[in-house]
XYZ file of C-alpha atoms in Angstrom:
365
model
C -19.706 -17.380 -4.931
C -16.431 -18.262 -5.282
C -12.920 -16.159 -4.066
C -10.017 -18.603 -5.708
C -9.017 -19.196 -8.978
C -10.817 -18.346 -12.181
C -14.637 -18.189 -12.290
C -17.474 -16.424 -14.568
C -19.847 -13.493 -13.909
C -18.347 -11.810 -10.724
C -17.041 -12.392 -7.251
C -17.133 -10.683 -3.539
C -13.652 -10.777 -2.184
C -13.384 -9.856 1.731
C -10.696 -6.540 1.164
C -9.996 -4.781 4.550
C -13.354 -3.711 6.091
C -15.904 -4.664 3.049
C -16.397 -6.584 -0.280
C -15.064 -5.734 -3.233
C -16.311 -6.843 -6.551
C -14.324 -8.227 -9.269
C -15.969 -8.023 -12.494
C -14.589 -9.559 -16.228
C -12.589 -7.126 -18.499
C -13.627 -6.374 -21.823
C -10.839 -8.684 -23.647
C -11.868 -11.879 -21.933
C -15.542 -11.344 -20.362
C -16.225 -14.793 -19.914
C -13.330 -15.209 -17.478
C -12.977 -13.367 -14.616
C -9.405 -13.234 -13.058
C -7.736 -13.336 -9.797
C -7.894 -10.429 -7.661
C -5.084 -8.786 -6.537
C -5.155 -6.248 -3.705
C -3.351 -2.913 -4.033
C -2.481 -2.146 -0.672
C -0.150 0.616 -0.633
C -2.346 2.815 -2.996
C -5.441 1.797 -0.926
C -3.574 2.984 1.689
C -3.130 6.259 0.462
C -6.612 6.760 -0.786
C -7.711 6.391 2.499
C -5.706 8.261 4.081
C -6.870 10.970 1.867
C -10.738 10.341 2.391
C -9.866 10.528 6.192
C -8.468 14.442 5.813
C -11.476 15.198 3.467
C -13.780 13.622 6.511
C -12.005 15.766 9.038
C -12.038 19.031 7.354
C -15.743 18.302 6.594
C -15.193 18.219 2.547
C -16.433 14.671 1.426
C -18.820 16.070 -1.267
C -19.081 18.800 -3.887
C -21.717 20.245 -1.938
C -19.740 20.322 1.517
C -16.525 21.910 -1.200
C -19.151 24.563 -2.442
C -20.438 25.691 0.715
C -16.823 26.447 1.840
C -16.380 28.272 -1.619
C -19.775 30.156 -1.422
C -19.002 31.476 2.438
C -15.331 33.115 0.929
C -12.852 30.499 2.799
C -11.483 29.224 -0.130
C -7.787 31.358 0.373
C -7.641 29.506 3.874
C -8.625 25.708 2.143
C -5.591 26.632 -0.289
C -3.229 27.606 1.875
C -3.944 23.853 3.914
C -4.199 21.881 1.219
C -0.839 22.941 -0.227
C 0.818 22.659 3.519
C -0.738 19.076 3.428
C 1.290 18.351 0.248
C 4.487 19.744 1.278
C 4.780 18.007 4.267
C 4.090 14.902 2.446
C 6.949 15.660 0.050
C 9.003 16.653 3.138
C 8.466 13.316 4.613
C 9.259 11.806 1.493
C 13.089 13.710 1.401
C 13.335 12.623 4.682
C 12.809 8.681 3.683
C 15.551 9.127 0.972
C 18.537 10.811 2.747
C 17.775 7.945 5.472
C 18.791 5.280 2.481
C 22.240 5.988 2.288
C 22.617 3.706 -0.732
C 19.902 5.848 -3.509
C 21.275 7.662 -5.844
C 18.392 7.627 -8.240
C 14.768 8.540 -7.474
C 12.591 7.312 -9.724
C 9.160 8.998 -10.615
C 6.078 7.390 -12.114
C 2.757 8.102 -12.618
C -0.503 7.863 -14.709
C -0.557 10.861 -17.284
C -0.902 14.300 -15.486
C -0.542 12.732 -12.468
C 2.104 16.320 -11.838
C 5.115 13.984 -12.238
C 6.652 17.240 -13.256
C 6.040 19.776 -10.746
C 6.678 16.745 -8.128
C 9.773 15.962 -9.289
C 11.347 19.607 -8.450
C 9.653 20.342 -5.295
C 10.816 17.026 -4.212
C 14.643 18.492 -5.571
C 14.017 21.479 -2.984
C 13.297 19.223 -0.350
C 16.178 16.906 -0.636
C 18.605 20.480 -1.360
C 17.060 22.156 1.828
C 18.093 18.836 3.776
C 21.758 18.655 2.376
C 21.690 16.742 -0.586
C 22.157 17.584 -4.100
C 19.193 16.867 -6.297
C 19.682 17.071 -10.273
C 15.724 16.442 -12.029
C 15.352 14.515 -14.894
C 13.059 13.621 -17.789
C 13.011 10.220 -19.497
C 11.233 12.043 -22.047
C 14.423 13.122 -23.075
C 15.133 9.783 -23.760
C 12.767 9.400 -26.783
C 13.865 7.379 -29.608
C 13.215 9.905 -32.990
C 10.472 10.214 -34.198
C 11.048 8.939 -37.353
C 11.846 5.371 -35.372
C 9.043 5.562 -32.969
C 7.107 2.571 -32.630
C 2.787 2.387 -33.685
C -0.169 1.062 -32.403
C -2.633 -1.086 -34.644
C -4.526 2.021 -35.804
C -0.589 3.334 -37.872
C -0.227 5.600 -34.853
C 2.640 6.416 -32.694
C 2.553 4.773 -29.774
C 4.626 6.862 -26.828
C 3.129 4.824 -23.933
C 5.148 1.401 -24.379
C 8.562 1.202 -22.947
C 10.133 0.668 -26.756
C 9.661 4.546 -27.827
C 12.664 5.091 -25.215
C 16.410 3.976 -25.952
C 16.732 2.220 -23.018
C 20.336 0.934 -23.781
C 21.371 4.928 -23.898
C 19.373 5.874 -20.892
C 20.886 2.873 -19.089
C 24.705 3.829 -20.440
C 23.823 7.334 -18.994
C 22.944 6.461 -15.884
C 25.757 3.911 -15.737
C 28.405 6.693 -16.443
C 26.887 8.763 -14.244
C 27.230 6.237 -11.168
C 30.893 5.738 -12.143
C 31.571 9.180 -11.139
C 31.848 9.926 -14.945
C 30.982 13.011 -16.747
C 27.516 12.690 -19.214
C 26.265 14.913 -21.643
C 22.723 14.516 -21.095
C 20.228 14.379 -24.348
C 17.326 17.172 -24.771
C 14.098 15.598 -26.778
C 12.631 18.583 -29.183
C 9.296 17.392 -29.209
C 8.359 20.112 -32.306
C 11.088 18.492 -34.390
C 10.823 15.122 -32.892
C 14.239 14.761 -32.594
C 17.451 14.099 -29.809
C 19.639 16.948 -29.404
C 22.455 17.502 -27.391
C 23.068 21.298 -25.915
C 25.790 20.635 -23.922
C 24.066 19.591 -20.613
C 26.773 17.839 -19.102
C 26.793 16.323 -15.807
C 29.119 14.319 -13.268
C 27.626 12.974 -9.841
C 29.864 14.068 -6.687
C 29.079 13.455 -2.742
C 25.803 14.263 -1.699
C 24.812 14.439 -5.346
C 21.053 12.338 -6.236
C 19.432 12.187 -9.500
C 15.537 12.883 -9.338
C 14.390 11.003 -12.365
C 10.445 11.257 -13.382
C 8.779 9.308 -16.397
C 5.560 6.850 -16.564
C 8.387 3.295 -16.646
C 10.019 4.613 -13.833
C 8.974 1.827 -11.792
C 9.516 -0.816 -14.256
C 12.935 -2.238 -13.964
C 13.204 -2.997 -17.772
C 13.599 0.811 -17.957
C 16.776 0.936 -15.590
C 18.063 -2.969 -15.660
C 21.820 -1.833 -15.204
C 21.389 0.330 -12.000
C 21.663 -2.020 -8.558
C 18.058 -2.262 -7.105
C 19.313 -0.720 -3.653
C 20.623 2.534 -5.277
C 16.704 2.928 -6.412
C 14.239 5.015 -4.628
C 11.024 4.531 -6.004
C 8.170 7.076 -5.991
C 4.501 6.078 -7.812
C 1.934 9.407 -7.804
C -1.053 9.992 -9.375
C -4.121 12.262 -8.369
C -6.794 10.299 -6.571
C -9.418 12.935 -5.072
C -11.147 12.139 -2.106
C -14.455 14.216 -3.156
C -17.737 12.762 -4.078
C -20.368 14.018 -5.547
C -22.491 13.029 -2.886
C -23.084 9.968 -0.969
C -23.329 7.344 -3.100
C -21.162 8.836 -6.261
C -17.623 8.971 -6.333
C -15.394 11.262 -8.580
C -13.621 9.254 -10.910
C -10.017 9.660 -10.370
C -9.440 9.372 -14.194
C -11.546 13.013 -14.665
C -9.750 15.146 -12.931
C -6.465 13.783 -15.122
C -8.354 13.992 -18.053
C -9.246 17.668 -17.153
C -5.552 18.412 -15.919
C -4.238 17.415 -19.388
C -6.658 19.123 -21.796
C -6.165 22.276 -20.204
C -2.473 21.605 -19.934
C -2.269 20.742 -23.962
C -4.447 23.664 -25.193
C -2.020 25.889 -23.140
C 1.498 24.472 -23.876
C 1.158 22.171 -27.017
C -1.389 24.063 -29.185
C -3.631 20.979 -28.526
C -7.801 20.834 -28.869
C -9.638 19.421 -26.026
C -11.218 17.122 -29.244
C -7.499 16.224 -29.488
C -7.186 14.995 -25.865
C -10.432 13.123 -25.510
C -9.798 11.353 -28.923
C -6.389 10.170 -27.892
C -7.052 9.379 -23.791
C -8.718 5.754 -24.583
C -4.975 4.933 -25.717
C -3.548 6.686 -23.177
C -5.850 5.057 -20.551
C -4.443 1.824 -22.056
C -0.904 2.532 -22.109
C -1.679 3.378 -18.463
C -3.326 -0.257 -17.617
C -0.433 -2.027 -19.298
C 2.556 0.044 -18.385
C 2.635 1.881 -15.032
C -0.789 0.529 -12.962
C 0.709 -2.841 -12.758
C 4.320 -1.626 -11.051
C 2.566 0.733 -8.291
C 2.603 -1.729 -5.540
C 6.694 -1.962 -6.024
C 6.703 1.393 -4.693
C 8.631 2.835 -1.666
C 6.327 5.708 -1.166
C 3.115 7.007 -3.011
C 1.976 10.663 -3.287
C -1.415 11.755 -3.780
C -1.008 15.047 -6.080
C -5.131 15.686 -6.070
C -5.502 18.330 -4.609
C -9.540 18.957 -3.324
C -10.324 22.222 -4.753
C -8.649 21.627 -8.146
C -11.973 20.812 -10.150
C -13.468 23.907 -9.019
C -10.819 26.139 -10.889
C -10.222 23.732 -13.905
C -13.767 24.620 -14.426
C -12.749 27.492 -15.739
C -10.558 26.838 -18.085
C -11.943 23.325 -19.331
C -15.202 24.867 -20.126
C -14.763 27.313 -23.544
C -12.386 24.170 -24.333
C -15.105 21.921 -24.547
C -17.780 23.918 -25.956
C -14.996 24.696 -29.411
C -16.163 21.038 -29.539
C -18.381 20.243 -32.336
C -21.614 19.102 -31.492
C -21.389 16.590 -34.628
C -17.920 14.878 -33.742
C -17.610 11.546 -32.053
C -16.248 13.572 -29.292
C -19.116 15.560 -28.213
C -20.634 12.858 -26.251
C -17.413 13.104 -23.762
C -17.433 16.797 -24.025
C -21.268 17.043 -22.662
C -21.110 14.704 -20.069
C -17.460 16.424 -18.769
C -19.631 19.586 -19.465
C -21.892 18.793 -16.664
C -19.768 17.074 -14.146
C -17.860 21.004 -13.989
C -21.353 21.971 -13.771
C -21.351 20.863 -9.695
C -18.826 23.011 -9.313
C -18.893 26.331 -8.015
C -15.800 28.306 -9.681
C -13.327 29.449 -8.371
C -9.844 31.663 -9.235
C -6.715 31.062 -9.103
C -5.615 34.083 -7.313
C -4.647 32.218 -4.901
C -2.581 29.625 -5.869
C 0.562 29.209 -5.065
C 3.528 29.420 -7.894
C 5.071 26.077 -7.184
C 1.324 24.197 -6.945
C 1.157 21.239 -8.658
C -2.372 22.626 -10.789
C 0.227 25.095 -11.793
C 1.626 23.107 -14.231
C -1.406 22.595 -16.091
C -3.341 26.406 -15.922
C 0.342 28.405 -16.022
C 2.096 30.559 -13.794
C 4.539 27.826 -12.165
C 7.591 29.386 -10.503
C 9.251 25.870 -11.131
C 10.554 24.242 -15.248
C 7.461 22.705 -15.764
């Protein structure tokens, strides 16, 4: 087997302490391509696998055992510690760049970009700084002058359904010590408005700024790179099922987001499943390959999440009809929950990260 260059069928590649197997993708399956190592999130991964091996929760099994015995309001109240430390250290990297004035946010879709974004704020505001969150959502192009896929639809993953040149005048201004009124995206019009948001940057003053092209320096060409500190998160659970299975990362977003959208955008759980293959796409082409460019990574999973999404997913995907296309997804989602003991969420805290997708977030998420 070969580990350079191009070859056919698949290849072992020595990565850390094991193999890891590159296989062909589904555009060129004859060819299978240089591997690329992605150290930083690999990093973090681990890092979360080791806390899951110390507190004894690798498995769904080991998680439901701790849920069955009633020590679930103790496993919260650690694994939301855990985050907030990491976001502490985080603040604490920032305000030790003297030169970043922007923070910029990106992540895979309901990676908790959101909820990150203004406990981050809190955390650079309790150290002395003054944090101001933003949304490149609001930076939509309308509507009307989005651009679409090859199926007629619109296409909000690709870096050309944002005005860029505005964003980038914004942020300019903004720099300069200038006052900006900053644009608000209606998403039920699907339109720009401006309500008077204005906003000039004094000492001490930082703009938090979350969005999946965060990373990508098309997004923010006119900013110098050193006044850029840049954040990737996404939710990568450490629990298997047992083990030899792993949880795919991609579930628990999946899960995060249907629940989210039948909550806050009157959105079906057929709705979400039809539209995540192009979502999952947008993902491969615009925010996986800018990861590694990263100063710091979070890992927003948080280990008992699945057990209370479980709740909520479930009469979601059962509205499904059996006859649809997107059934198939519905059933086998329908028995992964089905490992899961469930669980409440009593005892979550208001600024949680799952908050933004069940409700009840003290934060504007």
């Amino acid at each position: 087997v070969q580990n350079t260059g191009y070859i056919k069928h698949f290849d072992l590649i020595p990565y850390h302490y094991g193999f890891v197997m590159v296989m062909p993708d589904r555009k060129t399956p004859d060819v299978l391509h240089r591997f690329t190592p992605s150290d930083k999130l690999f990093a973090t991964l681990s890092e979360s696998t080791e806390w899951g091996r110390r507190m004894a929760l690798e498995t769904v099994g080991a998680l439901n055992d701790r849920i069955a015995k009633g020590d679930m309001s103790h496993l919260i109240l650690i694994q939301e510690a855990l985050q907030e430390k990491k976001i502490a250290e985080i603040a604490a990297q920032i305000a030790a760049r003297k030169n970043a004035r922007f923070v910029m946010i990106a992540g895979p879709s309901s990676s908790g970009k959101t909820t990150f974004s203004h406990r981050l704020s809190v955390q650079l505001e309790a150290i002395g700084l003054k944090p101001h969150p933003i949304a490149v959502d609001n930076y939509f192009v309308n509507r009307v002058d989005s651009p679409r896929d090859e199926h007629g639809n619109y296409n909000y993953e690709i870096l050309e359904c944002l005005d860029v040149e505005l964003f980038n005048r914004d942020m300019t201004g903004l720099l300069e010590g200038k006052q900006v009124e900053l644009p608000y995206y209606n998403f039920k019009k699907g339109v720009r408005e401006y309500k008077g948001n204005f906003l000039q940057l004094g000492e001490g003053d930082i703009l938090v700024i979350e969005g999946i092209h965060c990373l990508n320096d098309r997004l923010s060409y006119t900013l110098p790179a050193d006044s850029k500190f840049k954040i990737y998160i996404s939710a990568l659970t450490q629990l298997n099922i047992d083990e030899h299975n792993r949880i795919p990362t991609t579930d628990g977003r999946l899960l995060r987001r249907m629940v989210r959208d039948a909550r806050t955008r009157g959105s079906s759980a057929r709705e979400t499943i039809r539209m995540w293959p192009s979502v999952r796409r947008g993902e491969e082409e615009n925010i996986f390959p800018f990861q590694e460019e990263a100063d710091a990574m979070f890992n927003s999973a948080l280990v008992y999440e699945l057990a209370v999404l479980k709740q909520y997913a479930q009469p979601l995907l059962f509205a499904i009809p059996k006859d649809s296309e997107e059934w198939l997804e519905a059933k086998r989602l329908l028995k992964f929950l089905d490992y899961f003991i469930g669980v409440s969420s009593e005892d979550i805290p208001k600024n949680s990260i799952l908050r933004e997708f069940i409700g009840g977030s003290c934060l504007n998420v």
